[in-house]
GROMACS .gro file of C-alpha atoms in nm:
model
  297
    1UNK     CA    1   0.000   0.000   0.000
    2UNK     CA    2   0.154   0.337  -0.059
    3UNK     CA    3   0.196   0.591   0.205
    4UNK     CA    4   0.095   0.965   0.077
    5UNK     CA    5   0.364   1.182   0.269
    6UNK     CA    6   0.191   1.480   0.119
    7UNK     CA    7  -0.181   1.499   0.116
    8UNK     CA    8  -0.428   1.766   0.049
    9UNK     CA    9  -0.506   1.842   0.486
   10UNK     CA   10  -0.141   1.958   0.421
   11UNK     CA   11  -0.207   2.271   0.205
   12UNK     CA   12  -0.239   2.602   0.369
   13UNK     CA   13  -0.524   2.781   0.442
   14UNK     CA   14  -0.655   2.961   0.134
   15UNK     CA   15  -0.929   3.218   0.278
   16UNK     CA   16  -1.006   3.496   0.073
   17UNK     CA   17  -0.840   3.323  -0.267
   18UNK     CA   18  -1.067   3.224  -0.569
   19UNK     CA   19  -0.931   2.943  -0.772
   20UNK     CA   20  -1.022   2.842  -1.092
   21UNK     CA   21  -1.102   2.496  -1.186
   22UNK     CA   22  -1.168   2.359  -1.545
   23UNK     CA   23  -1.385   2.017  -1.594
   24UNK     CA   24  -1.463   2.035  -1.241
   25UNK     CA   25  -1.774   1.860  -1.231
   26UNK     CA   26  -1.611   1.449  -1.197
   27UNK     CA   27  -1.282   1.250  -1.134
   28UNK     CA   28  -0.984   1.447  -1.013
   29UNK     CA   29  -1.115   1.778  -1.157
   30UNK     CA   30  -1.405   1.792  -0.894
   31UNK     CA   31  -1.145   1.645  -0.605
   32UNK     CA   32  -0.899   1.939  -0.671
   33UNK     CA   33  -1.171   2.130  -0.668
   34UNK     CA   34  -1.325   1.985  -0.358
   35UNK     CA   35  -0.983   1.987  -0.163
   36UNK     CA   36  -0.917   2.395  -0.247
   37UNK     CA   37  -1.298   2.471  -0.074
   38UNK     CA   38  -1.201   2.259   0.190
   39UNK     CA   39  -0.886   2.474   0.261
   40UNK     CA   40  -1.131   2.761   0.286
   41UNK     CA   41  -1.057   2.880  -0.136
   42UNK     CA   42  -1.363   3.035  -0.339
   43UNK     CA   43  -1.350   2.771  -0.607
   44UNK     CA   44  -1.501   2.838  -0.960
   45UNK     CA   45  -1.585   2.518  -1.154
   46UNK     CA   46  -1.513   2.635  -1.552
   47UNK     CA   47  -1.733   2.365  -1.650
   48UNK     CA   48  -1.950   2.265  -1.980
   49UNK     CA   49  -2.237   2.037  -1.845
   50UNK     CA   50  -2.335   2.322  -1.590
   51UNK     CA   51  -2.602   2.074  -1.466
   52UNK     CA   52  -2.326   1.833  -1.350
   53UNK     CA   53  -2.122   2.091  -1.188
   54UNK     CA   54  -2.394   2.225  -0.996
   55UNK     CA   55  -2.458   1.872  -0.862
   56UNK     CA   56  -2.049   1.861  -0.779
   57UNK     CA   57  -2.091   2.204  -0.641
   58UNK     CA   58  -2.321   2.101  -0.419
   59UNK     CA   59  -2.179   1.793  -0.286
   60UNK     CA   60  -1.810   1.977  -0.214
   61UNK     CA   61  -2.026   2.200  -0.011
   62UNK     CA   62  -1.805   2.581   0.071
   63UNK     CA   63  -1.783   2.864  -0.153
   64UNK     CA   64  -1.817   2.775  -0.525
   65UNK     CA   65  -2.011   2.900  -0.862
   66UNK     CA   66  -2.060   2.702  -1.160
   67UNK     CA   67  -1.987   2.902  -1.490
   68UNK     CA   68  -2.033   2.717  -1.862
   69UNK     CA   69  -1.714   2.700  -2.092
   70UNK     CA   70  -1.689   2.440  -2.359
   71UNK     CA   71  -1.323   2.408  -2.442
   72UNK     CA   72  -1.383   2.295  -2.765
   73UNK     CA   73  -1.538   2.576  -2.866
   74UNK     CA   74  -1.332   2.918  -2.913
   75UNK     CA   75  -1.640   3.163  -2.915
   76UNK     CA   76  -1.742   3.001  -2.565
   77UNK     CA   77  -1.419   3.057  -2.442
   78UNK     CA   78  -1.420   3.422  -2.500
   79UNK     CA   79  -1.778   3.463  -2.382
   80UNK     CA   80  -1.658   3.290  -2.043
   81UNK     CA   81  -1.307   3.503  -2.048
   82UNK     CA   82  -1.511   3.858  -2.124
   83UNK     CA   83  -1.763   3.789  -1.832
   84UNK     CA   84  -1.501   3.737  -1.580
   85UNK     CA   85  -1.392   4.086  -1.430
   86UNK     CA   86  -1.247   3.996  -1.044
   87UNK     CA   87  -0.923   3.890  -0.957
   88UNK     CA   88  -0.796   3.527  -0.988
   89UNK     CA   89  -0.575   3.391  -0.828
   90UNK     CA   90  -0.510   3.042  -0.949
   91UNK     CA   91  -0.645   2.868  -1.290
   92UNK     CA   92  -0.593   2.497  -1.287
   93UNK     CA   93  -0.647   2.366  -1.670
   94UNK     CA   94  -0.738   2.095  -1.558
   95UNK     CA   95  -0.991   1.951  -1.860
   96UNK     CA   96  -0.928   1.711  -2.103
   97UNK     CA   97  -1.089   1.460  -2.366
   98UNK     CA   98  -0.938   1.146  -2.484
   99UNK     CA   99  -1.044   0.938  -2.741
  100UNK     CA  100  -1.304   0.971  -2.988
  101UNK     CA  101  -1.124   0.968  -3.300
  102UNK     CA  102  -1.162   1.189  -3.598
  103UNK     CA  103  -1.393   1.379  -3.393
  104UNK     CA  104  -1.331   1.774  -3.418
  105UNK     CA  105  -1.406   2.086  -3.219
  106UNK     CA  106  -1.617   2.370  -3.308
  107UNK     CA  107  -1.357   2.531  -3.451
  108UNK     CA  108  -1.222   2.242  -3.695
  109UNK     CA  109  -0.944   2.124  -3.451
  110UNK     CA  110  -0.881   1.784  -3.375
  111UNK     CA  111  -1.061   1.741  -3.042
  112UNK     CA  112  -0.824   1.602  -2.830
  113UNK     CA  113  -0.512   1.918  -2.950
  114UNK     CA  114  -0.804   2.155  -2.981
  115UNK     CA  115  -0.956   2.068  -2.654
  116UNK     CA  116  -0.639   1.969  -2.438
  117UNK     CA  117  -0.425   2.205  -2.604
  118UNK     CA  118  -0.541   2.561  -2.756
  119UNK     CA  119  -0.843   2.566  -2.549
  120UNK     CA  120  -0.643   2.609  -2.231
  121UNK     CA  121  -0.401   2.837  -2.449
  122UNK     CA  122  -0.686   3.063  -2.526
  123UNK     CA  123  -0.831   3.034  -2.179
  124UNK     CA  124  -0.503   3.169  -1.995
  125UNK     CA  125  -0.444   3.435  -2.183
  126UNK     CA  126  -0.777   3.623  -2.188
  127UNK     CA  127  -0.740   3.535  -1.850
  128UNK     CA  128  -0.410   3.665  -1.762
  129UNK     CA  129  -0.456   4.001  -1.706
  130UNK     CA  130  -0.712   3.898  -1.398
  131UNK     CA  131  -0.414   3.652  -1.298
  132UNK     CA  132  -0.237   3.710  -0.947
  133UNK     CA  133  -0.040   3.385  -0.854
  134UNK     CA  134  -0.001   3.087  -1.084
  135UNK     CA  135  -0.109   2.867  -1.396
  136UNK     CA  136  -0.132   2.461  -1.338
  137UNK     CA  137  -0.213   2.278  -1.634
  138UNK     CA  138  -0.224   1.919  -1.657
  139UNK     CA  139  -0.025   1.716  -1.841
  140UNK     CA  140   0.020   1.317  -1.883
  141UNK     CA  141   0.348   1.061  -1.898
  142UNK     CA  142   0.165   0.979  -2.263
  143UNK     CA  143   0.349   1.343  -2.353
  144UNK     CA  144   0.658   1.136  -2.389
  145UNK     CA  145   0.533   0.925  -2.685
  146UNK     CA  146   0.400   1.236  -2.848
  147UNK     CA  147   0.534   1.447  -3.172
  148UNK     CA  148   0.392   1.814  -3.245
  149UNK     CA  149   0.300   1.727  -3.631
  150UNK     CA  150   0.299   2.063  -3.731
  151UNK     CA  151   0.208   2.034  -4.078
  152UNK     CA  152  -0.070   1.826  -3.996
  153UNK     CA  153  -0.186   1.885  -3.636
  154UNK     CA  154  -0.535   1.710  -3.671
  155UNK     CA  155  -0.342   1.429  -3.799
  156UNK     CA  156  -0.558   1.351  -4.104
  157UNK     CA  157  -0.352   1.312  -4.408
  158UNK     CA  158  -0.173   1.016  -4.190
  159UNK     CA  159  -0.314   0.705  -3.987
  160UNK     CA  160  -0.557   0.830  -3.692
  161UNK     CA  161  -0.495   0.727  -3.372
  162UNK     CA  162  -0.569   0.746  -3.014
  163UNK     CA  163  -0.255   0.727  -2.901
  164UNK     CA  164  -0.025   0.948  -3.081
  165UNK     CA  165  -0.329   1.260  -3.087
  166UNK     CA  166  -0.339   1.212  -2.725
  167UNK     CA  167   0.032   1.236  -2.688
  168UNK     CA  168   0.056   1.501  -2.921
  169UNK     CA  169  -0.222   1.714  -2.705
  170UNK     CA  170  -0.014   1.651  -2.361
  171UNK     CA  171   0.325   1.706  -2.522
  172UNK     CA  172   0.131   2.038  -2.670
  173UNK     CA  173   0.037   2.086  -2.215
  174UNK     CA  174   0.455   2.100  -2.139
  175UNK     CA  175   0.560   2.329  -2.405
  176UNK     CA  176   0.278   2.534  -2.315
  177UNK     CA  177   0.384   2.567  -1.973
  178UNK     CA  178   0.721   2.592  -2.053
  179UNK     CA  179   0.699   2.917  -2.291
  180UNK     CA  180   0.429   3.061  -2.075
  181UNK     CA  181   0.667   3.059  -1.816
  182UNK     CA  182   0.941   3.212  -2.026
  183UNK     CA  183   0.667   3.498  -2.107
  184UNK     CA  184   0.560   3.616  -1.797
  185UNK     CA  185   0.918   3.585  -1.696
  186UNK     CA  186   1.015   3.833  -1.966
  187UNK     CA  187   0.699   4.079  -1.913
  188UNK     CA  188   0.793   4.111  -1.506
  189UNK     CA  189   0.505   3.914  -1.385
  190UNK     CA  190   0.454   3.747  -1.067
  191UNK     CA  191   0.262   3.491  -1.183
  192UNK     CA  192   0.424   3.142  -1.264
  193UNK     CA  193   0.314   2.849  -1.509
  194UNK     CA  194   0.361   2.510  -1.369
  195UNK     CA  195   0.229   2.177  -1.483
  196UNK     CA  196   0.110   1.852  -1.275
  197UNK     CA  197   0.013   1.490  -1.380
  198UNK     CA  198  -0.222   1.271  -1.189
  199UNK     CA  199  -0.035   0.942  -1.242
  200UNK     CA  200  -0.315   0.642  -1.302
  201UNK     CA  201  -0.611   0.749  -1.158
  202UNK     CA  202  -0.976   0.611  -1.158
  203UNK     CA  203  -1.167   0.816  -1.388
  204UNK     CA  204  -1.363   0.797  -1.675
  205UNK     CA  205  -1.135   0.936  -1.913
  206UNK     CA  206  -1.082   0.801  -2.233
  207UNK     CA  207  -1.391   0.554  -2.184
  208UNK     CA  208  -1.664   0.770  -2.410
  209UNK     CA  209  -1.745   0.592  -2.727
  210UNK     CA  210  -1.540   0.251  -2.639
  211UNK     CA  211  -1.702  -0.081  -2.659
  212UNK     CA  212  -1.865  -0.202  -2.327
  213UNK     CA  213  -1.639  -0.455  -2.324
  214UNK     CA  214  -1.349  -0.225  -2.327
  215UNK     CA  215  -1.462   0.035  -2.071
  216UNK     CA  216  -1.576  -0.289  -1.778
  217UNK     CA  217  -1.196  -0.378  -1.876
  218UNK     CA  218  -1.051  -0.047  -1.761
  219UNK     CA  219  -1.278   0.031  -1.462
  220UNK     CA  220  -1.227  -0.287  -1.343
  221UNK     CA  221  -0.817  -0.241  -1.384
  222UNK     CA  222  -0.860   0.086  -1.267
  223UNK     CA  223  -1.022  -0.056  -0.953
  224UNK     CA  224  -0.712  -0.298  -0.846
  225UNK     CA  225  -0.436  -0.055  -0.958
  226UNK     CA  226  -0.549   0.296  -0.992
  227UNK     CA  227  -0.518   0.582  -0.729
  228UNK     CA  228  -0.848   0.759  -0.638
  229UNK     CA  229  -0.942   1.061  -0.812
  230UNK     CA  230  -0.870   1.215  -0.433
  231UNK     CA  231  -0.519   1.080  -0.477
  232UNK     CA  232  -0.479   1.198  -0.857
  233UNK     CA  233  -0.554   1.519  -0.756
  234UNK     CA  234  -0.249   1.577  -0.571
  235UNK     CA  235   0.021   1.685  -0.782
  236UNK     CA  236  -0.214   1.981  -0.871
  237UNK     CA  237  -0.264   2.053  -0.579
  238UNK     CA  238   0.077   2.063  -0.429
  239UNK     CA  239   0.202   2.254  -0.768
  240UNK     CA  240  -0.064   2.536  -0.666
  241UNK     CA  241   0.031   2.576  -0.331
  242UNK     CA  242   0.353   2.485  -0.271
  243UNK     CA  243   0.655   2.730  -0.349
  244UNK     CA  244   0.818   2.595  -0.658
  245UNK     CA  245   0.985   2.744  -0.963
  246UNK     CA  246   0.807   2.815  -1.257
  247UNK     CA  247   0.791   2.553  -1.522
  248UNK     CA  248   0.843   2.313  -1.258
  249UNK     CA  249   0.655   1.923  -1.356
  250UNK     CA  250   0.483   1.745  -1.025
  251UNK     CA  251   0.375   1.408  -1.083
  252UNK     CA  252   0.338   1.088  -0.850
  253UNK     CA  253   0.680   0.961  -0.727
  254UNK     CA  254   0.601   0.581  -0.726
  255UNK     CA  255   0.719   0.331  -0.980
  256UNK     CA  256   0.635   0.455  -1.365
  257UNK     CA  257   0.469   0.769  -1.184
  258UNK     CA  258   0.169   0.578  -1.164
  259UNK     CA  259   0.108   0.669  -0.815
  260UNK     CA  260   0.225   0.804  -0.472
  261UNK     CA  261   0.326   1.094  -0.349
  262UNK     CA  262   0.359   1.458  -0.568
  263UNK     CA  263   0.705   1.553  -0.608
  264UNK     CA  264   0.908   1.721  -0.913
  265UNK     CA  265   0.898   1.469  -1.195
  266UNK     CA  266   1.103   1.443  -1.510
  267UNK     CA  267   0.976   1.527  -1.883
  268UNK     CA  268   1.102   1.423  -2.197
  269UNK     CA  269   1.373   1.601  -2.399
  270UNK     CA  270   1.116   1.704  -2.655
  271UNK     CA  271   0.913   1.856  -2.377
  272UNK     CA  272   1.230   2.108  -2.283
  273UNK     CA  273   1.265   2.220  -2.620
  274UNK     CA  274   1.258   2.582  -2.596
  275UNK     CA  275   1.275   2.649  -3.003
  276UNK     CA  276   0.983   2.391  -3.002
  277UNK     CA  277   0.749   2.550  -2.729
  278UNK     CA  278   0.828   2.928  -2.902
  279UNK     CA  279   0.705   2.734  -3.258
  280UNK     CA  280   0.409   2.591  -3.111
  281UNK     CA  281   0.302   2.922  -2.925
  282UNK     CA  282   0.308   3.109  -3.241
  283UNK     CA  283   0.105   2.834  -3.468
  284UNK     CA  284  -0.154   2.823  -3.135
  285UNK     CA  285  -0.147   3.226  -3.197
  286UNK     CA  286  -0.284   3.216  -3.525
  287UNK     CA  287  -0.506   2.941  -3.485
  288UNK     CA  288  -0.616   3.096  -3.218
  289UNK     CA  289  -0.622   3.423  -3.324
  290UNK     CA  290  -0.530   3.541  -2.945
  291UNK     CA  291  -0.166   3.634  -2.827
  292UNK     CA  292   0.017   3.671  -2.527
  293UNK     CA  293  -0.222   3.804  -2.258
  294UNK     CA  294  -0.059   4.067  -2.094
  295UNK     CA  295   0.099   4.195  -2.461
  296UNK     CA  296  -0.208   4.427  -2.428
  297UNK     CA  297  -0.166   4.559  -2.082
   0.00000   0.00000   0.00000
């Protein structure tokens, strides 16, 4: 059984701090969630199903709102950045699809990179200038078996599949953080970009669309070797509360980084790439068609 030396009754008390949390309404979005309004935070859950988050709101209990933002959808994104006016102090981006192949966003983006990837991109920076502290966004160990095809992101004029879009989308979460970081380093700001990964946790992730068969396969693996979504909410948590340099990567610190305790992890060379995350910032500009948030402040 693994011992958690660093659990969420360890964080500080966060009175009078509003936090931010994207698909907040299940699995460890709505336990990071849960575990910030339990250490006294005003938590907002960014969430699309506003029915479901109002149900999570409600069983977290504490100081919460619900607001509706579909990742996968750019116009919602800037309806949900222009209505936000107060100061924030932390934005997890912590939502993410898997799966679903060949399936696209609003937009025309693969759904997985368009969802994982430039929705959080667009998200921070309308957001930044309301930003006060720091940036998690959640990554995955599959980043190290992903490749930034950048002449064909959705990946359609090769072989679909799950695997490499996925990888592509949390490779697309590191380099993110990394330039961010590098940004608001450059502009003066206080604010740091760090990244977290839950390890193996139970969730449903992934499971949308797959054959019963497949889905009573994972839950039931998830069940005999999978941390709780409690437990894979961690390395977020610790990342937004703990004082650690920006860019810094906090996984699990068990075998494979399936599970255990957060600590600073290691990412893959591609990951570091500084030339790469400046190149990807700029494509996810003008796909995007929004820059560097505080370029305008």
């Amino acid at each position: 059984m693994v011992k958690y030396r660093w659990t969420s009754a360890d964080m500080p008390a966060m009175d009078g701090r509003t936090v931010m949390v994207t698909g907040a309404n299940g699995g460890v979005g709505a336990a990071t969630a849960a575990a910030f309004t339990r250490a006294g935070a005003h938590v907002v859950l960014a969430v699309r199903d506003t029915q479901r988050g109002q149900a999570a709101a409600r069983a977290m209990g504490g100081s919460t709102e619900v607001r509706e933002l579909d990742l996968a959808d750019l116009s919602s994104i800037r309806a949900f950045a222009q209505s936000w006016s107060n100061p924030l102090d932390i934005l997890i981006n912590n939502a993410g699809v898997a799966g679903l192949a060949g399936s696209a966003t609003k937009d025309g983006f693969d759904l997985q990179f368009g969802t994982n990837h430039l929705g959080h991109f667009t998200l921070t920076n309308l957001l930044l200038p309301h930003l006060t502290d720091r940036v998690i966004t959640v990554a995955s160990g599959a980043h190290k078996s992903g490749t930034i095809h950048f002449d064909d992101l959705a990946l359609r004029t090769r072989r679909y599949g799950f695997a490499a879009s996925y990888g592509q989308s949390k490779l697309a979460n590191l380099l993110f953080t990394l330039e961010l970081e590098r940004r608001l380093q450059q502009a003066g700001s206080t604010v740091r970009s760090l990244a977290a990964h839950p390890g193996y946790a139970a969730t449903s992730l992934g499971t949308k669309g797959q054959p019963k068969s497949l889905v009573a396969a994972a839950k039931l693996a998830g069940r005999v070797f999978a941390q709780t979504s409690e437990q894979g909410a961690l390395p977020s948590l610790f990342a937004a509360t703990q004082d650690l340099p920006g860019a810094s990567y906090i996984g699990p610190d068990g075998r494979g980084e399936l599970r255990g305790s957060p600590t600073l992890v290691g990412r893959s060379a591609a990951a570091s790439d500084p030339t790469l995350a400046r190149r990807l910032w700029e494509v996810s500009e003008e796909l995007t068609g929004t820059g560097f948030g505080l370029d305008r402040h």
